Amino acid sequence: MCDICVINSVKDRMLSRRDFFKASAAAGAVATVGATTTPAMADGHSKTVDMTHMFDETFTTWGGEPGIAYDQAFNFAEHGFNLYNLTINEHSGTHIDAPLHFSADGMSVDEIAVENLVCPLCVVDIAERAAGDADTMVTPDDLNAWISANGDIPDGACVAMHSGWAAKARTPEFRNADDAGTQHYPGFHIEATQMLLETGAASIAVDTLSLDHGASQDFATHYAWLPANRYGIECLAGLDQVPAAGATLVVGAPKTGRGTGGQARIFAMV
């Protein structure tokens, strides 16, 4: 078949599919008039909060280099469709740290149990303190205060640090590197990490570039948490829009074989 025939055939199929989906959407809209919830809003949830930063080459990364490069292999004007070949740093943007990231033989990202990707969300708020001290960390005292206010940390939970750092994304302040190149932002203190290892929490999350605070030289939290076959989330967004307890986090982790992590679409049901 000639190239122009292929292009015309693709365009014809695209148009027919658009007509089909428009008709289906219209029918669905009629069928759901008057509905107040959807199945995703069951169990008391009333809204969905996006916890994911938009990711492109402008997003600040731990190493300072762009985390993604685009190579357009096909474009709509010439080929009737768009397609990019992407080169991506697994650990950039809102992403997962799989156990394999900091262990010799831990689980790769595709091996994380799907039941651990739907989590009770526990938000530990240190934003006020972080505003005056970029090197502050989540401590056992912070965890004990959360437990006193909200009860025990649930099994399977994601315990997330809200430092207010998400507002700095795409600015030099997100890395906050000094003249010597040392980065400064909050993370989990190793003692808090060790305390969480005694619970049934499945993951920890931060709104910064690292589970460890930026000035860390030993990555103690990474080395304690991930080899225990638990996972981390870095560069989380939207923590100022969810309660300290009661939300459910849905982690759209990639299923990349041998992946040490990867970009994820994450949202909370509140």
XYZ file of C-alpha atoms in Angstrom:
270
model
C 0.000 0.000 0.000
C 1.373 3.481 -0.845
C 2.329 5.959 1.892
C -0.480 8.387 1.062
C -2.970 5.526 1.145
C -1.779 4.553 4.606
C -2.057 8.152 5.834
C -5.563 8.572 4.426
C -6.611 5.243 5.915
C -5.330 6.289 9.351
C -7.141 9.629 9.144
C -10.412 7.935 8.094
C -10.195 5.564 11.047
C -9.420 8.463 13.402
C -12.484 10.365 12.235
C -14.749 7.353 12.567
C -13.458 6.672 16.073
C -13.995 10.317 17.074
C -17.605 10.114 15.877
C -18.084 6.906 17.836
C -16.673 8.331 21.074
C -18.647 11.565 20.712
C -21.841 9.551 20.401
C -20.889 7.341 23.330
C -20.041 10.352 25.504
C -23.364 12.002 24.694
C -25.257 8.834 25.572
C -23.291 8.499 28.793
C -24.036 12.088 29.764
C -27.760 11.485 29.378
C -27.544 8.290 31.406
C -25.786 9.967 34.339
C -27.845 13.150 34.679
C -28.652 13.596 38.355
C -25.848 11.338 39.589
C -23.911 12.753 42.557
C -21.025 10.263 42.751
C -19.046 7.921 40.559
C -17.683 4.507 41.555
C -14.285 6.126 42.203
C -15.919 8.328 44.841
C -17.278 5.434 46.860
C -16.566 4.894 50.540
C -17.058 8.506 51.568
C -14.687 10.216 49.151
C -16.106 13.348 47.543
C -13.276 14.719 45.382
C -10.038 13.785 43.659
C -6.804 15.747 44.135
C -3.975 15.497 41.606
C -0.708 14.856 43.463
C 1.491 14.847 40.345
C 3.642 17.609 38.879
C 3.520 18.069 35.112
C 6.796 16.593 33.888
C 8.855 17.862 30.971
C 12.402 19.076 30.377
C 11.778 22.176 32.528
C 11.181 20.215 35.735
C 13.957 20.559 38.312
C 15.937 17.357 38.895
C 18.279 16.149 41.637
C 21.278 16.205 39.307
C 20.348 19.472 37.626
C 20.127 18.076 34.081
C 16.795 17.724 32.232
C 15.064 14.477 33.177
C 13.545 13.853 29.759
C 14.451 14.354 26.102
C 11.997 14.234 23.201
C 12.806 12.859 19.739
C 9.800 13.244 17.464
C 9.767 10.228 15.160
C 6.422 11.063 13.519
C 4.415 14.271 13.258
C 0.820 14.892 12.336
C 1.501 17.175 9.359
C 3.602 14.587 7.552
C 2.375 11.263 8.900
C -1.156 11.802 10.224
C -0.152 11.066 13.820
C 2.354 12.184 16.453
C 4.885 9.921 18.184
C 7.942 10.663 20.318
C 10.859 8.484 21.297
C 11.634 9.506 24.878
C 14.859 9.311 26.854
C 13.952 9.497 30.539
C 15.741 9.533 33.880
C 13.641 7.176 36.026
C 14.127 9.365 39.091
C 12.792 12.698 37.894
C 9.439 14.418 38.161
C 6.855 12.903 40.500
C 8.216 9.371 40.677
C 8.610 6.095 42.532
C 11.756 4.853 44.255
C 11.551 1.057 44.014
C 13.494 -1.090 46.506
C 15.946 -1.971 43.712
C 17.049 1.682 43.572
C 19.122 1.313 46.766
C 19.668 -2.434 47.077
C 21.427 -5.178 45.154
C 18.409 -7.421 44.670
C 15.304 -5.614 45.942
C 12.008 -5.499 44.088
C 11.959 -3.641 40.797
C 9.135 -1.196 40.239
C 7.021 -3.733 38.317
C 7.210 -6.109 41.287
C 5.590 -3.749 43.819
C 2.354 -5.420 44.893
C -0.636 -3.648 43.423
C -2.415 -3.701 46.790
C 0.402 -1.493 48.147
C -0.320 1.144 45.496
C -3.701 2.088 47.016
C -2.817 3.551 50.390
C -4.292 5.335 53.387
C -2.541 8.714 53.244
C -0.944 10.124 56.394
C 0.322 13.698 55.969
C 2.943 14.935 58.411
C 2.996 18.730 58.098
C 6.335 20.426 58.799
C 5.797 23.312 56.359
C 5.900 26.074 58.960
C 9.189 24.816 60.333
C 10.649 24.253 56.854
C 9.880 27.839 55.871
C 12.528 28.969 58.340
C 14.892 25.981 58.153
C 15.493 24.270 54.825
C 17.499 21.515 56.543
C 14.752 20.462 58.946
C 13.561 16.843 58.889
C 10.609 14.693 59.891
C 11.480 13.332 63.339
C 9.960 10.754 65.708
C 8.407 13.698 67.586
C 6.537 14.681 64.407
C 5.291 11.122 63.950
C 4.224 10.870 67.587
C 2.331 14.162 67.264
C 0.539 12.815 64.175
C -0.357 9.587 66.010
C -1.637 11.523 69.034
C -3.929 13.557 66.773
C -5.029 10.866 64.322
C -4.447 7.410 65.788
C -2.063 4.666 64.770
C -0.525 4.682 61.305
C -2.650 2.243 59.258
C -1.190 -0.858 57.671
C -0.325 -0.229 54.037
C -0.184 3.535 54.571
C 1.853 6.087 52.705
C 3.368 8.495 55.220
C 4.004 11.773 53.406
C 6.072 14.774 54.452
C 4.430 18.101 53.623
C 7.182 20.718 53.728
C 5.675 23.255 51.319
C 8.505 22.569 48.874
C 6.198 21.687 45.965
C 5.565 25.400 45.389
C 9.249 25.814 44.517
C 9.224 23.303 41.627
C 10.733 24.608 38.392
C 12.774 27.196 40.279
C 16.378 27.084 41.553
C 14.956 27.048 45.102
C 13.659 23.508 44.570
C 17.242 22.159 44.535
C 18.342 25.055 46.770
C 22.039 24.365 46.184
C 24.645 26.481 47.917
C 27.925 27.687 46.389
C 29.555 24.344 47.157
C 26.781 22.471 45.364
C 25.166 21.054 48.511
C 21.390 20.957 48.281
C 19.155 22.122 51.124
C 15.581 20.896 51.597
C 13.718 18.734 54.122
C 13.468 14.953 54.232
C 12.974 12.068 56.680
C 15.380 11.789 59.603
C 16.795 8.269 59.906
C 15.256 7.905 63.374
C 11.790 8.643 61.966
C 12.438 6.162 59.153
C 13.438 3.490 61.653
C 10.293 4.205 63.658
C 8.161 3.767 60.530
C 9.889 0.461 59.762
C 8.258 -0.820 62.972
C 4.816 -0.068 61.519
C 2.939 -1.591 58.589
C 3.447 1.469 56.379
C 4.071 0.501 52.746
C 5.675 3.735 51.567
C 7.012 7.129 52.512
C 6.700 10.224 50.347
C 8.176 13.713 50.135
C 7.389 16.896 48.230
C 11.135 17.440 47.724
C 13.755 15.814 45.492
C 14.849 13.163 47.994
C 13.578 10.972 50.832
C 16.716 12.133 52.660
C 17.200 15.815 53.418
C 19.117 17.635 50.706
C 22.368 17.998 52.627
C 22.599 14.270 53.373
C 25.921 12.652 52.541
C 24.992 9.062 53.428
C 21.387 8.665 52.146
C 20.585 6.870 55.394
C 16.828 6.903 54.858
C 17.125 5.484 51.343
C 19.400 2.708 52.592
C 17.135 1.860 55.543
C 13.739 2.069 53.837
C 14.164 0.691 50.333
C 16.100 -2.513 51.121
C 13.215 -3.418 53.462
C 11.194 -3.887 50.234
C 9.145 -0.776 50.831
C 8.957 2.017 48.282
C 9.277 5.785 48.245
C 7.688 8.662 46.357
C 9.567 11.872 45.578
C 8.391 15.241 44.215
C 4.810 14.721 45.349
C 2.440 17.645 44.730
C -0.847 18.740 46.292
C -0.158 17.890 49.923
C -1.595 21.260 50.929
C -4.950 20.162 49.496
C -5.483 16.963 51.491
C -6.193 16.327 55.179
C -3.705 14.903 57.662
C -5.676 11.643 57.694
C -8.605 10.083 55.870
C -7.594 10.407 52.212
C -6.739 7.451 49.991
C -3.672 7.718 47.759
C -3.721 5.957 44.381
C -0.213 5.438 42.987
C -0.074 4.816 39.244
C 3.371 3.207 39.319
C 4.925 2.184 36.000
C 5.284 -1.530 35.287
C 8.724 -1.350 33.721
C 10.693 -4.573 33.952
C 13.932 -4.169 35.944
C 12.949 -0.554 36.687
C 14.517 1.050 39.748
C 11.646 3.523 39.755
C 9.813 5.721 37.322
C 7.365 8.528 36.739
C 3.928 7.966 38.254
C 0.510 9.593 37.990
C -0.619 9.882 41.595
C -3.893 11.197 42.961
C -5.745 11.248 46.258
C -9.415 10.569 46.896
C -10.600 12.809 49.721
